[in-house]
Short mmCIF file of C-alpha atoms in Angstrom, two decimals:
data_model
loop_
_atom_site.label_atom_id
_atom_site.label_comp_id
_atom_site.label_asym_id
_atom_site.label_seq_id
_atom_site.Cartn_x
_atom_site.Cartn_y
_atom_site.Cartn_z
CA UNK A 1 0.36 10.04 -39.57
CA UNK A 2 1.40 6.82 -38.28
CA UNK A 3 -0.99 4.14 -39.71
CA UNK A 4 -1.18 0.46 -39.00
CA UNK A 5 1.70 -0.04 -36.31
CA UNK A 6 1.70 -2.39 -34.15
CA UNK A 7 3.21 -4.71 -31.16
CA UNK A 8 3.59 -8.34 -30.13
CA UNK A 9 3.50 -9.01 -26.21
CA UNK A 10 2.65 -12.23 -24.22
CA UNK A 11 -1.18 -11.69 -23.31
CA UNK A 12 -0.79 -12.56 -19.86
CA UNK A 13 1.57 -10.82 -18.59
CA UNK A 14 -0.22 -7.23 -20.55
CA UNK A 15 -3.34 -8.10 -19.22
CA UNK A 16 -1.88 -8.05 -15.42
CA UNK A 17 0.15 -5.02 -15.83
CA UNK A 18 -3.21 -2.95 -17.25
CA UNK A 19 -5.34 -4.32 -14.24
CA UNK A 20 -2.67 -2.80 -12.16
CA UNK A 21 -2.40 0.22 -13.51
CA UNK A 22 -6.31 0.50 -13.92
CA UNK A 23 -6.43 -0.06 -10.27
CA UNK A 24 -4.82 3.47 -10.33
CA UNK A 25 -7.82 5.24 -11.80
CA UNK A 26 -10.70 7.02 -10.20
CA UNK A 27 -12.35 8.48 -13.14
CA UNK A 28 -14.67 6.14 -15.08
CA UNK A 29 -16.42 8.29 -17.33
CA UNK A 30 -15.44 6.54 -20.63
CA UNK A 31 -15.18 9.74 -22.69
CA UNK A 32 -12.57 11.43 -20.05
CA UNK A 33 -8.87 11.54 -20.65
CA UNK A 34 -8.22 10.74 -17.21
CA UNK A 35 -9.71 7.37 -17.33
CA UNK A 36 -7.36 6.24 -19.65
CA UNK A 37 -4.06 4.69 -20.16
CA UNK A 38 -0.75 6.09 -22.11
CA UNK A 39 0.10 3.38 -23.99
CA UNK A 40 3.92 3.73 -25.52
CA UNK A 41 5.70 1.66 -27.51
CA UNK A 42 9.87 2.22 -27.29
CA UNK A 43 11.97 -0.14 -29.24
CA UNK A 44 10.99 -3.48 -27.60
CA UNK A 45 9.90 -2.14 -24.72
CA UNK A 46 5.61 -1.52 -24.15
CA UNK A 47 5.35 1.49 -21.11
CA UNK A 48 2.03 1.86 -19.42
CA UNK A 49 1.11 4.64 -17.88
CA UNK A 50 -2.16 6.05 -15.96
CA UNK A 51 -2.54 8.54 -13.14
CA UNK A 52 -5.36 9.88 -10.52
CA UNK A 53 -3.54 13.43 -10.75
CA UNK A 54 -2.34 12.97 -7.16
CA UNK A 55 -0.66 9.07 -7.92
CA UNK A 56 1.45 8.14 -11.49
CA UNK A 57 2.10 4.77 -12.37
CA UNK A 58 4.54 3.65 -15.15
CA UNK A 59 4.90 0.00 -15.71
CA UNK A 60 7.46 -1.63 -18.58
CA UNK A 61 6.98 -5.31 -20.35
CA UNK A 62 9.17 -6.43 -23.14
CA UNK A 63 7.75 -6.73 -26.70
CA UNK A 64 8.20 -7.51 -30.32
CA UNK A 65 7.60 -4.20 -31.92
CA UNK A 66 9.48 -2.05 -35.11
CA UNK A 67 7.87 1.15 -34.74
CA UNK A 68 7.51 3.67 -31.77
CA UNK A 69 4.02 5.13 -31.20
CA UNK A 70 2.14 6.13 -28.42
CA UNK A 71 -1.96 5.64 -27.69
CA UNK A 72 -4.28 6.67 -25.11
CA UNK A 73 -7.00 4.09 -24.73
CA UNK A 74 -10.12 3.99 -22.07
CA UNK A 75 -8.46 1.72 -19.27
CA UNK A 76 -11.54 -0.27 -18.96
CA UNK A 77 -12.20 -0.99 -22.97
CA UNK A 78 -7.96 -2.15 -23.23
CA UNK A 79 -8.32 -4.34 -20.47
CA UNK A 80 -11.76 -6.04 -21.32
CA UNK A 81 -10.63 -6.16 -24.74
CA UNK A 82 -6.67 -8.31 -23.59
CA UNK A 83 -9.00 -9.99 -21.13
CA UNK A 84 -11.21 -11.51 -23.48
CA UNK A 85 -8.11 -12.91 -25.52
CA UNK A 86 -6.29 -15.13 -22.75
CA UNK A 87 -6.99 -18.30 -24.10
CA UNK A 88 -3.86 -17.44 -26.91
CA UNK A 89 -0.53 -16.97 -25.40
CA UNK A 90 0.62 -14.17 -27.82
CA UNK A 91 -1.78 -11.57 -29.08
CA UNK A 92 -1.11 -8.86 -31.78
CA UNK A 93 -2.33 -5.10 -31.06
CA UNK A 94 -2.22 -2.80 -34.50
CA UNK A 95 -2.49 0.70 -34.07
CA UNK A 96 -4.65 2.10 -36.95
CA UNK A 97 -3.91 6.24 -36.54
CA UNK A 98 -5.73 7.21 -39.05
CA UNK A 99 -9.13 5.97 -37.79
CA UNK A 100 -8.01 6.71 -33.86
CA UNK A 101 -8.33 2.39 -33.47
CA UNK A 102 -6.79 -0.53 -31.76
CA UNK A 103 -7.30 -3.59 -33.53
CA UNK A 104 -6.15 -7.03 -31.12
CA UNK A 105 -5.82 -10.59 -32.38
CA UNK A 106 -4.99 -13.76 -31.33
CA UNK A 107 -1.32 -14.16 -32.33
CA UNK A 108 -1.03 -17.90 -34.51
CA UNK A 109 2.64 -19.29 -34.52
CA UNK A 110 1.07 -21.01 -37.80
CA UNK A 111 2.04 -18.04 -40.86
CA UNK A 112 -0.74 -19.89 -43.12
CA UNK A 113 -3.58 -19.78 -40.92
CA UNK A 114 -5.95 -16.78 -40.52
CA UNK A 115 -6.45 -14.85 -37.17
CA UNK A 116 -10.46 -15.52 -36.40
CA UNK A 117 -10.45 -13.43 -33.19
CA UNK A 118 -10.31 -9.34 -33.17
CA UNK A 119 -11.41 -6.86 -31.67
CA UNK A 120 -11.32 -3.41 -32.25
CA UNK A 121 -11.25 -0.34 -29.61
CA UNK A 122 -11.74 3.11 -30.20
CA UNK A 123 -9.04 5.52 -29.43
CA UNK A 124 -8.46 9.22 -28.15
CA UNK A 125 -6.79 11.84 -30.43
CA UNK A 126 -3.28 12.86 -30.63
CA UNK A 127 -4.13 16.50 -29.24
CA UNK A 128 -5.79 14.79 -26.39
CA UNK A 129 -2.76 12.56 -25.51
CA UNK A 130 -0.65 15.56 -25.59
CA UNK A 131 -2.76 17.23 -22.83
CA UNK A 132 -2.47 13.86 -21.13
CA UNK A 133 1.21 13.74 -20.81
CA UNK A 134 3.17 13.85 -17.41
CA UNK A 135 6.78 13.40 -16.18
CA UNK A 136 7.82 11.90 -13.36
CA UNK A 137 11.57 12.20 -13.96
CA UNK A 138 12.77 15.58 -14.68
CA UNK A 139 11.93 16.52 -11.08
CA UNK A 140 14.34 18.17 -8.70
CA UNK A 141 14.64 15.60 -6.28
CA UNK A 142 16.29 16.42 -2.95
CA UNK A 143 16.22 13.03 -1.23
CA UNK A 144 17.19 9.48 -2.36
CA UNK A 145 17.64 6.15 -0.31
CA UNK A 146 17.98 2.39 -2.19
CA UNK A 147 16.60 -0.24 0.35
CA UNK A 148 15.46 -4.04 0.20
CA UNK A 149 12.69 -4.64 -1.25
CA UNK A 150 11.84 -7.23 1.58
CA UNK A 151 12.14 -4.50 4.50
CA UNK A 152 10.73 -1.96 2.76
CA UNK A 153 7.48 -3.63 2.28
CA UNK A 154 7.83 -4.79 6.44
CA UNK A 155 8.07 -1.48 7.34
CA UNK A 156 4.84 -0.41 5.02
CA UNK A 157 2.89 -3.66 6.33
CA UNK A 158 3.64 -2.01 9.87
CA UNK A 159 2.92 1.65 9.39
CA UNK A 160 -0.19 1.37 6.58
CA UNK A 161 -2.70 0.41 8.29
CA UNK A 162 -2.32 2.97 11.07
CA UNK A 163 -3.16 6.22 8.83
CA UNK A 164 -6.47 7.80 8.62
CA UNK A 165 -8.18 6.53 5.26
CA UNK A 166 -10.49 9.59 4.66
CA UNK A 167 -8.80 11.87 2.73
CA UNK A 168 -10.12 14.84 3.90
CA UNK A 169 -8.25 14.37 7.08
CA UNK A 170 -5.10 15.56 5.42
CA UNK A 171 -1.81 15.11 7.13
CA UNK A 172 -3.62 11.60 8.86
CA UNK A 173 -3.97 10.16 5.59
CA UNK A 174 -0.25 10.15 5.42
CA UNK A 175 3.24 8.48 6.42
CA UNK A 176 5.48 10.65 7.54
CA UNK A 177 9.10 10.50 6.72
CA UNK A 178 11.36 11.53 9.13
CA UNK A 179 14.44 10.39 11.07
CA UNK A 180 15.87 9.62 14.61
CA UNK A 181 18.42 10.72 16.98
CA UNK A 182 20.95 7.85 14.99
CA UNK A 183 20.41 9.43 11.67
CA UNK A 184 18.04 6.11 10.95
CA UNK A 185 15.41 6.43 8.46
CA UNK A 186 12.02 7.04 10.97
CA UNK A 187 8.42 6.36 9.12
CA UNK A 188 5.17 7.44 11.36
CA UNK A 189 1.03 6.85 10.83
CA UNK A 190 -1.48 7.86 13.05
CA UNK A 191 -5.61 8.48 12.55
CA UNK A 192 -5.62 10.11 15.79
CA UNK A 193 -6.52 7.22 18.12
CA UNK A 194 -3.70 4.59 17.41
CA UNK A 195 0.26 5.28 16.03
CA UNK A 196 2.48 2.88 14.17
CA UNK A 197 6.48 4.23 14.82
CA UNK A 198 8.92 2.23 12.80
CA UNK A 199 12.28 2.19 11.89
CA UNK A 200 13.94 1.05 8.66
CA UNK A 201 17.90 0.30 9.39
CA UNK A 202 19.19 2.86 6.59
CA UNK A 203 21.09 5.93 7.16
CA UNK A 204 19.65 9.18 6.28
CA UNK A 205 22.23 11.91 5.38
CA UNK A 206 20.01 14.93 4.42
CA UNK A 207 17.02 16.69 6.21
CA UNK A 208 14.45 14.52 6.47
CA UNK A 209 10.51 15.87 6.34
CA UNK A 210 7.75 15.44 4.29
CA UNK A 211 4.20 13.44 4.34
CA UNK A 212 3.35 10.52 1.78
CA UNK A 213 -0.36 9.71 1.03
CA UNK A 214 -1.20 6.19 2.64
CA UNK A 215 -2.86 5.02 -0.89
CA UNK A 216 0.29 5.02 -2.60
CA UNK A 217 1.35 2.41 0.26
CA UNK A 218 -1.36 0.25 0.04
CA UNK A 219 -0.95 0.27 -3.60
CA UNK A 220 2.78 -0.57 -3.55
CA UNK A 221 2.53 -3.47 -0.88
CA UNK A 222 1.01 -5.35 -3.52
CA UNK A 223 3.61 -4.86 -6.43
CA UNK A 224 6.50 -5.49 -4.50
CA UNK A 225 8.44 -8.82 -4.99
CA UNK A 226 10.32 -9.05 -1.92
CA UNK A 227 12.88 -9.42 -4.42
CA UNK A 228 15.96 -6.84 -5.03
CA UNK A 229 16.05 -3.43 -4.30
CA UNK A 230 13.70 -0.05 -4.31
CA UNK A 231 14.91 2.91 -5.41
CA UNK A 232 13.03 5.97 -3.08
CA UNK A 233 13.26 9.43 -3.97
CA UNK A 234 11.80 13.21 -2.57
CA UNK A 235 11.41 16.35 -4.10
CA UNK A 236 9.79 19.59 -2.40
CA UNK A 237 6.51 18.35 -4.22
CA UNK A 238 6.75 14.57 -5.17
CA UNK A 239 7.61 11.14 -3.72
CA UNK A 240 8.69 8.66 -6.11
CA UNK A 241 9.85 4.70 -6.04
CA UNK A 242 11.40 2.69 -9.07
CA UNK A 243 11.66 -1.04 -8.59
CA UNK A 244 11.60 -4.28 -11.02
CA UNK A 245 10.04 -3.09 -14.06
CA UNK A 246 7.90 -0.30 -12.27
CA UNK A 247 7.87 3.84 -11.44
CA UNK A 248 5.44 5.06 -9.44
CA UNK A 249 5.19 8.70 -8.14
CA UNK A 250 2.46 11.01 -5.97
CA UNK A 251 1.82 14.83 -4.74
CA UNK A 252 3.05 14.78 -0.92
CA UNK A 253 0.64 16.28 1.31
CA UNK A 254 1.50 19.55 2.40
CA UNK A 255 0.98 20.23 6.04
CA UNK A 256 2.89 19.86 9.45
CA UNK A 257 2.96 16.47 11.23
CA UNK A 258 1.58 16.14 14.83
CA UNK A 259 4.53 16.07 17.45
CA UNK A 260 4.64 11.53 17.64
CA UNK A 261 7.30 12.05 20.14
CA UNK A 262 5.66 13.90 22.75
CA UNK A 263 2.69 10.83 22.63
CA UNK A 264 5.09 8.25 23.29
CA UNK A 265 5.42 7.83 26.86
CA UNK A 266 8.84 7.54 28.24
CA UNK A 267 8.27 5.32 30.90
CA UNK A 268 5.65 2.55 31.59
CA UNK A 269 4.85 0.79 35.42
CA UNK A 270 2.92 -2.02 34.22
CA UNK A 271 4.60 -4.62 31.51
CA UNK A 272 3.26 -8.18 30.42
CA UNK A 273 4.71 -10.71 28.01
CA UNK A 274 1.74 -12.23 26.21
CA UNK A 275 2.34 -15.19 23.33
CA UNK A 276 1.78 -14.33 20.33
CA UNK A 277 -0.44 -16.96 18.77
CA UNK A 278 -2.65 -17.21 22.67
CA UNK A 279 -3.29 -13.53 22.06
CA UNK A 280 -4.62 -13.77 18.96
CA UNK A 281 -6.90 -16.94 19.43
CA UNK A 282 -8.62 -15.24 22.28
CA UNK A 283 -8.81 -11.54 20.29
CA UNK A 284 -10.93 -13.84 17.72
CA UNK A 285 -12.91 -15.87 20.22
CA UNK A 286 -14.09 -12.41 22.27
CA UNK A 287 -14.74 -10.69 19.13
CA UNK A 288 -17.78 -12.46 18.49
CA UNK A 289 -19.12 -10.79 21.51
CA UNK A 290 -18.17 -7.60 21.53
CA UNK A 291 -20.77 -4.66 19.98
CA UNK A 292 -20.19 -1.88 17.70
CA UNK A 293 -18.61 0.24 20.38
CA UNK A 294 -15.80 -1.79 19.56
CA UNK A 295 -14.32 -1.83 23.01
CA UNK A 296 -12.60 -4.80 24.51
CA UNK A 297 -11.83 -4.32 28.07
CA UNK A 298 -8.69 -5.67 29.81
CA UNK A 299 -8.21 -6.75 32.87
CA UNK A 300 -4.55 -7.35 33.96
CA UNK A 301 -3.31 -9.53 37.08
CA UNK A 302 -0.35 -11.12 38.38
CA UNK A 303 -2.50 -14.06 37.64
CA UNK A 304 -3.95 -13.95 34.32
CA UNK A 305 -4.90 -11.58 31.23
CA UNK A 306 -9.06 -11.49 30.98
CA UNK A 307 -10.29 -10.17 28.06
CA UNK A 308 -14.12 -9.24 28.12
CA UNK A 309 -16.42 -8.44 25.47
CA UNK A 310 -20.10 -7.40 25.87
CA UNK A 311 -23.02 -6.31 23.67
CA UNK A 312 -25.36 -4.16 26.18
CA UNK A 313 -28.14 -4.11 23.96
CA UNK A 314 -28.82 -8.22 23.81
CA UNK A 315 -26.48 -9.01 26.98
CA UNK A 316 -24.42 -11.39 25.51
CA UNK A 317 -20.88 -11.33 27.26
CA UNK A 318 -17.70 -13.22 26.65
CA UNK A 319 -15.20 -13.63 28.83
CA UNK A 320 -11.62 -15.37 28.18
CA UNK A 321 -8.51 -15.60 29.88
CA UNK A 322 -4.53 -16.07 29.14
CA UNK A 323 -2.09 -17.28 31.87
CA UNK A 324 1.08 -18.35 32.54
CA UNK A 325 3.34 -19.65 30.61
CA UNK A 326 1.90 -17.89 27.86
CA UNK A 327 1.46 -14.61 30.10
CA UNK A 328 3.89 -13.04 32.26
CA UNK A 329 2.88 -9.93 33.95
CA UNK A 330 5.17 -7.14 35.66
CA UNK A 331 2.23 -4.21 37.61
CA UNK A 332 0.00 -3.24 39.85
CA UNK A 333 -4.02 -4.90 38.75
CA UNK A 334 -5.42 -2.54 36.27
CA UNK A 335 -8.58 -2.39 33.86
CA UNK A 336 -8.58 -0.55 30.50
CA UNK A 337 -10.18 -0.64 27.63
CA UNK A 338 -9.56 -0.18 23.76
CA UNK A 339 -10.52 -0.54 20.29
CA UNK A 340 -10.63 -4.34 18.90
CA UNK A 341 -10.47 -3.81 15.67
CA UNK A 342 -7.13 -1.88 16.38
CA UNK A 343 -6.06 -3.96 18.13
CA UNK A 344 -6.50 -7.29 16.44
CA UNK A 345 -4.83 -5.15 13.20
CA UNK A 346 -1.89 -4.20 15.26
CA UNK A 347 -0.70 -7.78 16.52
CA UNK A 348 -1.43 -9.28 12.81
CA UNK A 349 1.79 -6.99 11.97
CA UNK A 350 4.03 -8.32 14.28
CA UNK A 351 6.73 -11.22 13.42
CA UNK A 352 7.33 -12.59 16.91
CA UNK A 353 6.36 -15.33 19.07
CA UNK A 354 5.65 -12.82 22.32
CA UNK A 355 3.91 -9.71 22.30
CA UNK A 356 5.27 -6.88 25.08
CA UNK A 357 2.51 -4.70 26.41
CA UNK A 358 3.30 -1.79 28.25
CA UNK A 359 1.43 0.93 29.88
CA UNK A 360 0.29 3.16 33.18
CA UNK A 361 -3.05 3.52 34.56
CA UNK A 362 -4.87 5.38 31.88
CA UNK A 363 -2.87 5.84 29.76
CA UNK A 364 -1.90 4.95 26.37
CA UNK A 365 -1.09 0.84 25.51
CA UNK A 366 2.64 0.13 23.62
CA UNK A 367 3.08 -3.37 21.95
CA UNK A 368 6.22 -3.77 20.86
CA UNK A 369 8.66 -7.07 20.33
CA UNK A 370 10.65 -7.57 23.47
CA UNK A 371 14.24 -5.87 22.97
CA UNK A 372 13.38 -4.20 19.63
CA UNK A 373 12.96 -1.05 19.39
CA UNK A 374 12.69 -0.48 15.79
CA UNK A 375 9.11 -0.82 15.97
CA UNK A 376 6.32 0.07 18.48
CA UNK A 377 2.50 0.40 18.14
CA UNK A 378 0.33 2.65 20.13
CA UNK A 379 -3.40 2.53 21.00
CA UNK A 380 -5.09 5.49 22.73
CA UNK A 381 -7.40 3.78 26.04
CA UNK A 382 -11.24 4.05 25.73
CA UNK A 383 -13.41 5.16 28.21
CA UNK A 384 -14.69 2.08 30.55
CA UNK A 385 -17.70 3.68 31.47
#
């Protein structure tokens, strides 16, 4: 057995990839498997690995290391135990095998003086590592796509937010892949009461169908650079991305999509032109007033834009207004009414200086930018009564 290994890595930059990968991790009982990370060392590279069974994470820093070994470590201990040494710039970790421990120190550039900070953490056994092992590469994948980085992570800021969060709703906790009449990659999200249809300019050769957990997009907004590219991949099972120095896969969700097509309407009487940064100051100023019914009632006019909000219980009411230049209107006078909160969530998305708002009487709102159709937003009407 392997006994008194060890590695060399800035502390730093270990102690941000285990947070991340910790962030992974549902499971904190201390004595379970699955609250722990795979820790393997490959020539001079250090992989990280740790999984909630549905999402897998891999994550590679360099290091100074001569001998390959692998660990599995309770996420929490590792990273409390890095954590507490990031006051040196180096630190040392020594696998002891025999014992099933992790000693860490404080690397010194100085040979002659003595290491005065360790810790030790207590391992799991090699038996128990072997029943934690998984694979995300030697799957059959069907579908691959490489993409920017940058528009990858617009199109997830865009379609997120829109998915159901509970996970018991099933296909709404999803994105689905899909794509359009143009062979264009088409990514969808709806919780039932709003919709988020966008459109990433790549072409899409093969069939295209399958439903992505939202978590793993939440998850991957915050990794991504901006920088380079992202590799995207789709087996009958799994959805997988590789980008910079990280792999991350999850289960799809099995299930079939509701029909987004036959919600978006196909033509719309009333149209405004609302700017951007207006909307959004008044959305915060009639917030304050409205209750937790959450509806904000519109009132559109050739005139103006009201926006009302009201708590019946204490009878506080707000009332503000947009008009021209920074509203245009196109429609008959109508009155609806929506959710705020979706609505303040959807216009935070966009990257535009006006807002186009479409609809009919009664029917579902569209905000979209004005001549781009690669993305649209859709929020079903409440009731006004």
């Amino acid at each position: 057995m392997i006994n008194n290994t060890f590695f060399i890595c800035e502390t730093n930059q270990i102690t941000s990839e285990i947070e991340k990968a910790k962030g992974i991790i549902l499971n904190r009982n201390m004595n379970d498997i699955w609250s722990a990370l795979l820790i393997e060392v490959k020539g001079s590279n250090l992989i990280i690995k740790s999984t909630d069974r549905n999402i897998f994470f891999e994550s590679t820093i360099p290091i100074v290391s001569k001998t390959d070994f692998k660990v599995l470590i309770n996420a929490s201990n590792f990273y409390d135990a890095v954590k507490a040494f990031s006051l040196y710039k180096e630190i040392k970790i020594i696998f002891d095998g025999n014992n099933n421990k992790l000693e860490i120190m404080g690397e010194s550039k100085d040979e002659k003086e003595e290491y005065e900070d360790h810790l030790k953490e207590p391992t799991f056994s090699y038996e128990e590592i072997e029943n934690y092992n998984y694979d995300m590469i030697n799957e059959d994948y069907t579908f691959e796509i490489e993409i920017k980085q940058k528009t990858f992570k617009k199109v997830i800021n865009r379609i997120a937010f829109s998915a159901h969060f509970d996970e018991s709703k099933n296909v709404l906790n999803g994105v689905y892949f899909t794509k359009d009449e143009d062979s264009k990659l088409l990514l969808v999200s709806t919780n039932g009461h709003r919709m988020s249809i966008c459109k990433a300019e790549v072409i899409v050769e093969e069939d295209v169908n399958f439903i992505v957990p939202v978590k793993i997009f939440n998850f991957l907004k915050h990794l991504m650079s901006g920088e380079g590219m992202v590799k995207i991949k789709s087996s009958d099972k799994k959805f997988y991305v590789e980008f910079d120095n990280y792999k991350i896969a999850c289960s799809l969700i099995n299930g079939n999509y509701p029909d987004y097509k036959s919600i978006v309407p196909k033509e719309q009487k009333n149209r405004s032109l609302v700017s951007l940064v207006i909307l959004k100051d008044r959305l915060a100023r009639v917030n304050l007033y409205v209750d937790k019914s959450k509806k904000l009632v519109l009132a559109f006019s050739e005139l103006q834009l009201k926006l009302l909000g009201e708590d019946l219980i204490t009878g506080r009411k707000g009332e503000f207004f947009i008009k021209n230049p920074n509203y245009l209107y196109d429609g008959l006078d109508e009155i609806m009414a929506i959710n705020i909160s979706y609505f303040i969530e959807a216009i935070s998305v966009f990257e535009t200086s006006k807002i186009e708002i479409q609809f009919n009487s009664g029917n579902v709102l569209k905000l979209s930018e004005p001549e781009n159709f690669n993305f649209m937003h859709l929020i079903m009407p409440m009731s006004l009564g």
